[in-house]
CSV table of C-alpha atoms in Angstrom, one decimal:
chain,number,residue,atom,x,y,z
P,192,UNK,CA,79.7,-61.8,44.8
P,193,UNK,CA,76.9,-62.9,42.4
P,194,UNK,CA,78.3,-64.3,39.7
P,195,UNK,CA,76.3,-65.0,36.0
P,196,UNK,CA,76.9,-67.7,34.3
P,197,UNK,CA,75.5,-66.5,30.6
P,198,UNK,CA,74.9,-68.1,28.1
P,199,UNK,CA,74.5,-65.2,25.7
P,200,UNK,CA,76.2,-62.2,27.3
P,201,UNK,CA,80.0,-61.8,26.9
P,202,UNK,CA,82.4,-60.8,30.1
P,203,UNK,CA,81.8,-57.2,29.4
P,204,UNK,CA,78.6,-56.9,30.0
P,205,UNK,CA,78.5,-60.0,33.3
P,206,UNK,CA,80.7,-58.0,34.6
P,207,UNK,CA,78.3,-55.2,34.4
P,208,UNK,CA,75.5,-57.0,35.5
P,209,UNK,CA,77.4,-58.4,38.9
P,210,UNK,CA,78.2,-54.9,39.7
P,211,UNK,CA,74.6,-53.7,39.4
P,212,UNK,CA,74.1,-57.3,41.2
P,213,UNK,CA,75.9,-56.1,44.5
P,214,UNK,CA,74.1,-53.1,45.2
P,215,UNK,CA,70.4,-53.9,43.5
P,216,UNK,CA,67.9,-56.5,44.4
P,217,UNK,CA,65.5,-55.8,41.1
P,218,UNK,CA,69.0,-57.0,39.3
P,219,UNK,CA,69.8,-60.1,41.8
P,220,UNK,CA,65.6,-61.1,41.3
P,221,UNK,CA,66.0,-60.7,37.4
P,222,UNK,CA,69.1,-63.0,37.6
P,223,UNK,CA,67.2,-65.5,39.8
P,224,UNK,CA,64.2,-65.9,37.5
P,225,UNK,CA,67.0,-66.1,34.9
P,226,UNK,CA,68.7,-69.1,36.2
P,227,UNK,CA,65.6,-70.5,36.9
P,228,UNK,CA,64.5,-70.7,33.3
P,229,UNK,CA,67.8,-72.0,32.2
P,230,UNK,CA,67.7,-74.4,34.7
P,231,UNK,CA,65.2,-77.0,32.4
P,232,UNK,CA,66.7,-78.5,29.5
P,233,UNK,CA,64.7,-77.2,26.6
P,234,UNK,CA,65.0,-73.6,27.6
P,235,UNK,CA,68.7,-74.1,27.8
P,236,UNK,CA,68.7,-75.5,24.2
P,237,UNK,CA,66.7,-72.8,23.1
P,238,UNK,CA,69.0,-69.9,25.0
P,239,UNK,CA,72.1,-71.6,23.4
P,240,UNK,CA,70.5,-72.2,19.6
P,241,UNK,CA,69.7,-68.8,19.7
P,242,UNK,CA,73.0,-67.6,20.6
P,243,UNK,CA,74.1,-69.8,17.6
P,244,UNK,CA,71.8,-68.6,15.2
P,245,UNK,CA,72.7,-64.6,16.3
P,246,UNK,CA,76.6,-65.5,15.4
P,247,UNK,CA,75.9,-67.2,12.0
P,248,UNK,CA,74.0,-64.2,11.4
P,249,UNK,CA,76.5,-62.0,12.6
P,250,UNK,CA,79.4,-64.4,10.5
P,251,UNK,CA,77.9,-64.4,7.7
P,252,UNK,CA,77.0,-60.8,7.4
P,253,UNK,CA,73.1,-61.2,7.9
P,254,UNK,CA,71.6,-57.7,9.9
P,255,UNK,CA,67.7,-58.5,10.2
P,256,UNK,CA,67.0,-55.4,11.6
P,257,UNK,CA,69.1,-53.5,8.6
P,258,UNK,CA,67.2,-55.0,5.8
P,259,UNK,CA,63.9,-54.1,7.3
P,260,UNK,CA,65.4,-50.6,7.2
P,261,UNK,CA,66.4,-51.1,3.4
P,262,UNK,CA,62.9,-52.6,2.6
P,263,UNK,CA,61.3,-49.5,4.6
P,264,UNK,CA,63.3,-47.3,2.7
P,265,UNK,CA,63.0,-48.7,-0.9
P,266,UNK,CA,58.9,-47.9,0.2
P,267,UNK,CA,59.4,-44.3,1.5
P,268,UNK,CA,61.4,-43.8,-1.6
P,269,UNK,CA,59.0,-45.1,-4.0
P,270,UNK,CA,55.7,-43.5,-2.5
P,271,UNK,CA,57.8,-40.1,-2.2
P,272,UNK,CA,58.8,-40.3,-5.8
P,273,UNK,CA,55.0,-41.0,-6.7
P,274,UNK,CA,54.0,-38.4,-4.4
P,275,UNK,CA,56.1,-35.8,-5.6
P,276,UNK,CA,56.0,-36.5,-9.8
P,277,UNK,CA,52.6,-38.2,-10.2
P,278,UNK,CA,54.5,-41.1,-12.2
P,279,UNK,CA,55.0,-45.2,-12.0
P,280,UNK,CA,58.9,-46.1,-11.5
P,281,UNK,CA,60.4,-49.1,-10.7
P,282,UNK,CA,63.4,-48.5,-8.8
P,283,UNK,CA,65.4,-52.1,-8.2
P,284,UNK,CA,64.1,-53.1,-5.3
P,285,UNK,CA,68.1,-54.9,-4.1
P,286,UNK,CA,69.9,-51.2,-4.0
P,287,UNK,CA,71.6,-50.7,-0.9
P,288,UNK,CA,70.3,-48.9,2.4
P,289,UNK,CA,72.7,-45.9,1.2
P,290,UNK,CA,71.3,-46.0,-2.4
P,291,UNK,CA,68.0,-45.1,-1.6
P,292,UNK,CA,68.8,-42.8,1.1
P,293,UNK,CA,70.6,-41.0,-1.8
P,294,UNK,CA,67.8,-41.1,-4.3
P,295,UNK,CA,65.6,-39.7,-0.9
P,296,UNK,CA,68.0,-36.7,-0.9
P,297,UNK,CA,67.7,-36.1,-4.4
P,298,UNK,CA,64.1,-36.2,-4.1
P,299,UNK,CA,64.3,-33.8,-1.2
P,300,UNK,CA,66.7,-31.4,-2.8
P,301,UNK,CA,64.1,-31.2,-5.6
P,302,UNK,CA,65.9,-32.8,-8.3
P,303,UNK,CA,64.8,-33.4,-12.0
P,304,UNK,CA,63.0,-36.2,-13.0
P,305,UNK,CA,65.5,-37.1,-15.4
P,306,UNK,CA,68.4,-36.3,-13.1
P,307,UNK,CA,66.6,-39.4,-10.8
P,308,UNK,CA,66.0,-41.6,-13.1
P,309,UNK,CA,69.4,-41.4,-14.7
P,310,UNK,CA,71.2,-41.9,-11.1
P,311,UNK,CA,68.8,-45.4,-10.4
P,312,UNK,CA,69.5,-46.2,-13.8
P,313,UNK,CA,73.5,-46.0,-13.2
P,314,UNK,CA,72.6,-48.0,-10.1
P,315,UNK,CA,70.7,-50.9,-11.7
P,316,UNK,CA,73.5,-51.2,-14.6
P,317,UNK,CA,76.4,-51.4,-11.4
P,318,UNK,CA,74.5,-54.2,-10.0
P,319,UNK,CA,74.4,-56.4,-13.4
């Protein structure tokens, strides 16, 4: 049996990837050119920093992939509400991911103007 020696995958999934090992040379090749990269020093350093760097992240509560979300949302929010009343706003640009996707429904579900601004106004007074 093939056995991985990971630096970034837990048991779970090497024990996965040994099973697929047993029966598939594509995975045994892919595991080859694996161990040959971390074979050299520097691309061992590398593979282990950015194991490191992906717990920090993970410890202290850090989700790359969920603020570019947020930020995508805060924009499809703002154009929408633009869009849809022909008017500047300024929502707070550091509401949550579910904040906007609220103020996104209300836009949706046709909402007043006022009933939109008074929610993101509720919102920005929580935060201070």
């Amino acid at each position: 049996m093939l056995k991985v020696n990971a630096h970034v995958m837990n048991d779970e999934i090497q024990n996965a990837i040994n099973k697929m090992a047993e029966t598939s040379q594509a995975v045994r090749d892919l595991l080859s050119k694996r161990f040959q990269y971390l074979a050299s020093p520097e691309n061992r350093y590398t593979s282990l920093k950015y194991q490191m760097d992906l717990n920090t992240q993970y410890y202290e509560g850090i989700d790359n992939e969920r603020e570019k979300q947020r930020k995508d949302y805060y924009n499809r929010v703002l154009k929408r509400f633009i869009d849809k009343y022909s008017v500047e706003v300024c929502f707070d640009d550091n509401l949550s991911y579910d904040d906007y996707e609220h103020i996104d429904n209300l836009l949706f579900n046709n909402a007043s103007l006022e009933e939109i601004k008074t929610y993101a106004e509720a919102l920005q007074l929580d935060l201070s």
